[in-house]
Each structure stands twice: as C-alpha cells, then as structure tokens.
Short mmCIF file of C-alpha atoms in Angstrom, two decimals:
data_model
loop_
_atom_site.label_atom_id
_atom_site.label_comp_id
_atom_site.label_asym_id
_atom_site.label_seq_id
_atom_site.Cartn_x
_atom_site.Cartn_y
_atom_site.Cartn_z
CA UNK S 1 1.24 87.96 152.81
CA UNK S 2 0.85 88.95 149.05
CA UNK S 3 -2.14 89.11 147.29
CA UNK S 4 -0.79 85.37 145.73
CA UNK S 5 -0.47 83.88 149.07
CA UNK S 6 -4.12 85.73 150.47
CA UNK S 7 -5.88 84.38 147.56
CA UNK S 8 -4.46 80.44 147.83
CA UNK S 9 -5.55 81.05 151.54
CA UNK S 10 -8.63 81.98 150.61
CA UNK S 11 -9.39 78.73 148.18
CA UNK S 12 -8.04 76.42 150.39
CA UNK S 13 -10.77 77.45 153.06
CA UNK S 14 -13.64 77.07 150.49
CA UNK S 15 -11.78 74.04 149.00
CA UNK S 16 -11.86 75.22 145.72
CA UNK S 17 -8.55 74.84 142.99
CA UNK S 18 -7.04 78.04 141.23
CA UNK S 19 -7.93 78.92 137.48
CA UNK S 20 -5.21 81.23 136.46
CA UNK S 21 -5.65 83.19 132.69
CA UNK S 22 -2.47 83.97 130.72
CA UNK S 23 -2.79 87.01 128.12
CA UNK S 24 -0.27 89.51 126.99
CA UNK S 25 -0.58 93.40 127.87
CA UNK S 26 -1.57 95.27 124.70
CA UNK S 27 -2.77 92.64 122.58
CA UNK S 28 -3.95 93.75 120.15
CA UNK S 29 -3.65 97.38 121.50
CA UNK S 30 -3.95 98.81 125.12
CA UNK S 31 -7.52 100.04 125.37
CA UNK S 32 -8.86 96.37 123.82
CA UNK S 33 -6.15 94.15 126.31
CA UNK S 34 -7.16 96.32 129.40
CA UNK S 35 -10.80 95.84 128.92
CA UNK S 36 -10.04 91.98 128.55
CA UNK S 37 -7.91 91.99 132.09
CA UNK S 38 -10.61 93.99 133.67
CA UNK S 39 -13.00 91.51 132.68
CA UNK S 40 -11.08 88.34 133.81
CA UNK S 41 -12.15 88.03 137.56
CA UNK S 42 -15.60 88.39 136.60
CA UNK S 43 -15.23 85.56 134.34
CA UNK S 44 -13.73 83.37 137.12
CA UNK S 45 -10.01 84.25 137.10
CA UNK S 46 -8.03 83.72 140.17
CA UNK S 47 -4.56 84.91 139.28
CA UNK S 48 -3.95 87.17 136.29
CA UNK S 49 -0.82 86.18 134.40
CA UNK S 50 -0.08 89.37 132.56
CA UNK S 51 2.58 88.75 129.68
CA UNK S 52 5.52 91.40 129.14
CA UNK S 53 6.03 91.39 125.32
CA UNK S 54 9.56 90.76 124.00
CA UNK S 55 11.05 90.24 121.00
CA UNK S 56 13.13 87.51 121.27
CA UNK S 57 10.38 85.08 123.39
CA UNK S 58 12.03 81.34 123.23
CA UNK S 59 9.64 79.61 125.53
CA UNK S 60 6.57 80.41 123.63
CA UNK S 61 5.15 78.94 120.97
CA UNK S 62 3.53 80.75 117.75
CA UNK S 63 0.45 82.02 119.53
CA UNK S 64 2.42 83.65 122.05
CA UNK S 65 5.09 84.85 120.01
CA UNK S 66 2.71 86.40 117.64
CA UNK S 67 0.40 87.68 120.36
CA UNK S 68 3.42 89.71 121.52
CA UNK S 69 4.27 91.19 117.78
CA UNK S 70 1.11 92.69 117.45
CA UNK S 71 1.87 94.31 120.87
CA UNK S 72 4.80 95.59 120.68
CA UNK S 73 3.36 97.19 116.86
CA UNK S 74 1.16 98.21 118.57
CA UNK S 75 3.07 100.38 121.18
CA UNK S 76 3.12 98.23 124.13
CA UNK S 77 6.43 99.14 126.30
CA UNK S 78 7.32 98.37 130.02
CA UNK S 79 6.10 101.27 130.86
CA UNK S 80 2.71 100.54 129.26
CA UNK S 81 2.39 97.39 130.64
CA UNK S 82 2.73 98.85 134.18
CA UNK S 83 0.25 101.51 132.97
CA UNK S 84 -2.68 98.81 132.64
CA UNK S 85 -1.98 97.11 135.92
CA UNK S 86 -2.08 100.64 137.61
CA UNK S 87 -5.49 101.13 135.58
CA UNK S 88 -6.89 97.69 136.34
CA UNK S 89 -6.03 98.32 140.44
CA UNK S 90 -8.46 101.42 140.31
CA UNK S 91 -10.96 98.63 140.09
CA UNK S 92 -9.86 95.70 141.53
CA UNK S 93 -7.51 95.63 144.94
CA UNK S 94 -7.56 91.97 145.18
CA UNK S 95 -7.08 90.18 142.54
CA UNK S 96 -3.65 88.64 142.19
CA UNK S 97 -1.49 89.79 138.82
CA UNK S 98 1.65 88.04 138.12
CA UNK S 99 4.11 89.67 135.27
CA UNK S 100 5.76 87.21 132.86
CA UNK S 101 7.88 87.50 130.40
CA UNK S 102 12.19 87.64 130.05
CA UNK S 103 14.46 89.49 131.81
CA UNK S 104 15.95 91.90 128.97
CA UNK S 105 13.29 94.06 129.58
CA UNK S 106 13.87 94.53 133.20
CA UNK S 107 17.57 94.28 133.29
CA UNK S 108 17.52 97.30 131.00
CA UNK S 109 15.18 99.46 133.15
CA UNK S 110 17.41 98.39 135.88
CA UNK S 111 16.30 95.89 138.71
CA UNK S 112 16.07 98.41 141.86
CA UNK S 113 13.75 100.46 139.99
CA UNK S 114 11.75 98.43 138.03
CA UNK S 115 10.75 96.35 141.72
CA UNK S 116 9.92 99.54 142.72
CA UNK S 117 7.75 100.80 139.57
CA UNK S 118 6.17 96.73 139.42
CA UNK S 119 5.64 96.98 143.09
CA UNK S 120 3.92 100.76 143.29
CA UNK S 121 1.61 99.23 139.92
CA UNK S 122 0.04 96.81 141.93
CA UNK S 123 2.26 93.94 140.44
CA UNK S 124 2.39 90.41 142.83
CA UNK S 125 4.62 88.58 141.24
CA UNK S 126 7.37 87.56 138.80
CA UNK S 127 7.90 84.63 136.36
CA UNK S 128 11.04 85.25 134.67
CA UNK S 129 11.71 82.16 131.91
CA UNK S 130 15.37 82.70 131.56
CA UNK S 131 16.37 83.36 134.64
CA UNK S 132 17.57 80.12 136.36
CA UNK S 133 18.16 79.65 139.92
CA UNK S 134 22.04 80.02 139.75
CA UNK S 135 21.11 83.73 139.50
CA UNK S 136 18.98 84.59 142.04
CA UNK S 137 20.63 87.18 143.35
CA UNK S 138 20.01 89.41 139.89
CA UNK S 139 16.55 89.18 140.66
CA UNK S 140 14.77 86.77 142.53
CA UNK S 141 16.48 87.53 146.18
CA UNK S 142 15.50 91.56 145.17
CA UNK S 143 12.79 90.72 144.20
CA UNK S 144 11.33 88.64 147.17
CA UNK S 145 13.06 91.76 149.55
CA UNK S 146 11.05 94.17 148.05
CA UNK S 147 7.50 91.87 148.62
CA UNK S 148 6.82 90.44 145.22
CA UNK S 149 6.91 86.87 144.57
CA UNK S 150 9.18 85.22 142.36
CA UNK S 151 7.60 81.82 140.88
CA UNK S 152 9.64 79.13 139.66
CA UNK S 153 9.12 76.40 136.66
CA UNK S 154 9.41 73.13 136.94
CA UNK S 155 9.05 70.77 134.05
CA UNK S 156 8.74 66.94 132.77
CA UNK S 157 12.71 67.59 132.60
CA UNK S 158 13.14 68.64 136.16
CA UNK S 159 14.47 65.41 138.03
CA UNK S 160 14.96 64.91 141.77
CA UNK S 161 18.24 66.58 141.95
CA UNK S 162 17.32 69.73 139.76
CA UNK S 163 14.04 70.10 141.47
CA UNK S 164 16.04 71.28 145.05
CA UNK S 165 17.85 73.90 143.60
CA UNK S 166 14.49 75.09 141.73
CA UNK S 167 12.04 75.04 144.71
CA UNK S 168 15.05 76.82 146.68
CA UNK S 169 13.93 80.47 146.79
CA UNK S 170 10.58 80.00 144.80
CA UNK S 171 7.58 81.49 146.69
CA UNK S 172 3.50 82.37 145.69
CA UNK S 173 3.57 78.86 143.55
CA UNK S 174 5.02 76.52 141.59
CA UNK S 175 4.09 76.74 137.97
CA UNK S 176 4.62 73.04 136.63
CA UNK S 177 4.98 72.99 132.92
CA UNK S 178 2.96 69.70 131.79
CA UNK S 179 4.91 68.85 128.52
CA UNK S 180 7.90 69.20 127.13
CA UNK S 181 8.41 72.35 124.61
CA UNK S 182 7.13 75.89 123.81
CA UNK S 183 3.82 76.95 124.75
CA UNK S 184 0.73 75.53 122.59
CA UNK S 185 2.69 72.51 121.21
CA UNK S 186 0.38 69.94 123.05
CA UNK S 187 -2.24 68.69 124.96
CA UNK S 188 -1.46 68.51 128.64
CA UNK S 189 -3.18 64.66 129.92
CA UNK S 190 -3.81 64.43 133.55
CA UNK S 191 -2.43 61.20 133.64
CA UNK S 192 0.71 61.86 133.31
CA UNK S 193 0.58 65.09 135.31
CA UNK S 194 -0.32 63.90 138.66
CA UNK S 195 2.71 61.90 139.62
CA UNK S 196 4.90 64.67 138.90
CA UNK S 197 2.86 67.23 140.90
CA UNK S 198 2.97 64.31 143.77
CA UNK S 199 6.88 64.48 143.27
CA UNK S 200 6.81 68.28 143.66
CA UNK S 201 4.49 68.71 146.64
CA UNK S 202 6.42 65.87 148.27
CA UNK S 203 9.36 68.60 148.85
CA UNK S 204 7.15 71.75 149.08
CA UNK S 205 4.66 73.14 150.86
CA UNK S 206 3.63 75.90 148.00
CA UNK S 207 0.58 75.21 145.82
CA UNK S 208 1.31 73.62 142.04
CA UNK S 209 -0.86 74.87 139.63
CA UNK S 210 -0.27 73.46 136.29
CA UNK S 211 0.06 75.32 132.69
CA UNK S 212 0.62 74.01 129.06
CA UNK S 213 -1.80 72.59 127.01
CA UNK S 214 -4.68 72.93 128.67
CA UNK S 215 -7.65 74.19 125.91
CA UNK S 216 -11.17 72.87 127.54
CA UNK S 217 -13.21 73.05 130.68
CA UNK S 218 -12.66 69.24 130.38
CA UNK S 219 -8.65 69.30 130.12
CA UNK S 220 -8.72 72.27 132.84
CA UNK S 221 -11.32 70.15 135.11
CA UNK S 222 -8.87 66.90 134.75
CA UNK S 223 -5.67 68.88 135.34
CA UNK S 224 -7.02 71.06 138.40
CA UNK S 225 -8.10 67.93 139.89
CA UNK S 226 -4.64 66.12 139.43
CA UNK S 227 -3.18 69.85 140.88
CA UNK S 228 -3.69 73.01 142.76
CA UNK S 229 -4.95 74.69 139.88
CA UNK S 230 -4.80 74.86 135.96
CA UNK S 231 -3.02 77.81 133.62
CA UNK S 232 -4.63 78.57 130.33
CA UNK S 233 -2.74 80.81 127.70
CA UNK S 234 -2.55 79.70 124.49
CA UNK S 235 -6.18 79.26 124.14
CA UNK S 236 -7.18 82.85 125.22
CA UNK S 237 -4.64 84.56 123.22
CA UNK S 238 -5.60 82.26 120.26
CA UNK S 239 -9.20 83.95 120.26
CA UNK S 240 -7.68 87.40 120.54
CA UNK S 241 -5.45 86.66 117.16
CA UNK S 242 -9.29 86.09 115.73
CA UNK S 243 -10.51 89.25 116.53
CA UNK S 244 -13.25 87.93 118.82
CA UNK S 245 -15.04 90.50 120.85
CA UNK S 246 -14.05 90.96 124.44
CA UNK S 247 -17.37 89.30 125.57
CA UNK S 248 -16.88 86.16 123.70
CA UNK S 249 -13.44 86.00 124.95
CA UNK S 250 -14.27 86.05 128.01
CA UNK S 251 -17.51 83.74 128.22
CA UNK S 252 -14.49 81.71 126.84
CA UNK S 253 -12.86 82.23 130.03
CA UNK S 254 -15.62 81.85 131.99
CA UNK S 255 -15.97 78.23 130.41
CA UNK S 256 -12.42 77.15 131.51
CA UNK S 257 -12.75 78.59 134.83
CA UNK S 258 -15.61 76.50 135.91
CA UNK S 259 -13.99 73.82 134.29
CA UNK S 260 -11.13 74.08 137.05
CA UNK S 261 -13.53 74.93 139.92
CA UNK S 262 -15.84 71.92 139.55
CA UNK S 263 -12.43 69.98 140.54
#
C-alpha cells in the first residue's frame, strides 16, 4: 500500500472525507513554499498536491499559471521541487504528497530516473495533465512498477465510453474535474457533481475526490459530501499571489478543511 491508499484506509474507518490542498513548489520562493507545505497537515490536509512549475501550463487557469512564473523566477527546478519533499519527509512520514504538473519536465530528466529520484523524495504519486491513457506505457505502467501512483482525470466531458479507457490503469484516486475549463474559471455546484461521481464509482472501486472551483468551507462541505473528498487550489495559491503570511494562509486552509470533514 502507498501512503495514498493507507491514508483513504484510514478515513474510511473513522468515516471521515479527504480535504486535499493544491499549491505549487517555490511559490513565491523555496524557503516561504516549504514552510507553507510543512504547515498543511496541521491545518487539516490529507493529501498534499505539490505543483511542478512549467512554462507552458494549458490546464491552469491565471492563478496557477502565474503562481508557477513567480516560481520558476524564482529558481524553482525539478530538482528543487524534489528538494522540498525530501525536506518536508524529515518531518512528516505520513502524509500523502502527490506531484502534478506536465510531462516535459520529466520526459527530459528521463522517466527511469526521475521514478527513482520522485520515489527516494518521498513522492506518492503522479498526476500528469497531458498524458492520456493511450500512453501509458511512457509513464503510467513505470510508474505504477516502481510503487507510485498514477491518478487519472475525469471530467464533465468524460462519457461512458471514454471513462473505461481512463479508469483502466488509474490507481490512489480518481481526481474528477467538476467543470469544464482551466483551473479557477468557476464555481464547482454539488448538484451537478454528484451524478457524475455516482457514474464514476459505478465502474470503480477507487475513491473520487473532486477539484475545480471549490473556494469555501461551504462549497468544500457540499462537494465532499456529494464525493470522497474535495481539492482546493486556486484559492490557496490566490492568497499566496497577495503576499499573505504563511499563518493566514493556512488558517485559510484550516477553514476549508473542516469544511470537507464536517461532510
């Protein structure tokens, strides 16, 4: 078991939905972003979602995009970003973190050893946005070999014959995206979210925790109770653009996360 598949174990038994946080490594610099990730299980986080920054990032919105600028100005590399998960797993040996971001990145450092490197930092997991399942075997299958989870997106836009080939070799979760577009573009409603995570759980057995548009306790209280959990991303990184202190951010946080858990 990973430390993905441990930790849905683990809120299952105490009945409790995930709260997953989305913010990207070395935003706005390194020693500022890994003080924020250090802080996020205290705050309530489940499941880290740590983003790789990129320069060409086509699933995410302004926020996201912008988040990642400042990082990669600010000398955020691969490399880096392995470096904070390394220094956050001197603290913390349990908490999941999932890396996402494009492939670029890792096809240039070269699959074999970047599994390795992701897998030796304490990495759990993959989401890879441009990757679909017709190639699997670049890094998905690898991936999965070498213990690391690969997790799959399904969207508004997955019908029931994509949605098959999609859930084929996903493992850890299913991260269903609750509207159609780039990250931040608008508000996820619980209404129309549930029948689609019915539709997914009806031909899987993994957990569907649900990312997009979700901005309040409220919103991440009505999605996680429609799902197996609620992503926020946009949100968090939003208050990092400000310049809000670490503390605020994450009583932020904090907010969202019992938002989800009082599901």
């Amino acid at each position: 078991m990973t430390r993905i598949d441990r930790k849905f174990a683990d809120l299952r038994a105490q009945g409790r939905k995930a709260f997953v946080a989305y913010v990207m490594a070395g935003d706005p610099d390194f020693d500022t972003s890994l003080e924020l990730i250090r802080g996020l299980p205290g705050a309530g986080v489940d499941i880290i979602e740590m983003g790789l920054p990129f320069t060409d990032p086509m699933a995410d919105g302004p926020t996201i995009q912008l988040a990642g600028q400042r990082a990669l100005e600010a000398g955020q590399t691969l490399d880096r970003t392995l470096a904070m998960a390394r220094a956050f797993r001197e603290e913390d040996d349990t908490t999941p973190i999932v890396l996402m971001g494009y492939y670029n990145p890792i096809y240039a450092r070269g699959v074999a050893r970047f599994l390795e490197q992701a897998k030796e930092a304490g990495i759990d997991g993959l989401i890879v946005v441009d990757l679909p399942p017709e190639e699997d075997d670049e890094l998905c299958i690898p991936a999965q070999a070498a213990g690391l989870n690969f997790i799959r997106l399904a969207t508004p836009t997955t019908d029931d014959r994509r949605l098959p080939k999609v859930l084929q070799n996903t493992s850890g979760f299913v991260y269903y995206v609750s509207i159609t577009g780039i990250t931040g573009a608008a508000a996820a409603q619980a209404g129309d979210v549930g029948p689609e995570v019915s539709r997914i759980k009806a031909q899987t057995d993994l957990p569907v925790i649900v990312g997009f548009g979700i901005r309040s306790p409220e919103s991440a209280r009505a999605i996680a109770a429609v799902a197996d959990g609620a992503v926020v991303g946009t949100a968090i990184v939003k208050l990092v653009e400000e310049g809000r202190p670490v503390p605020e951010i994450l009583d932020f946080v904090k907010g969202l996360a019992d938002g989800a858990h009082s599901a």
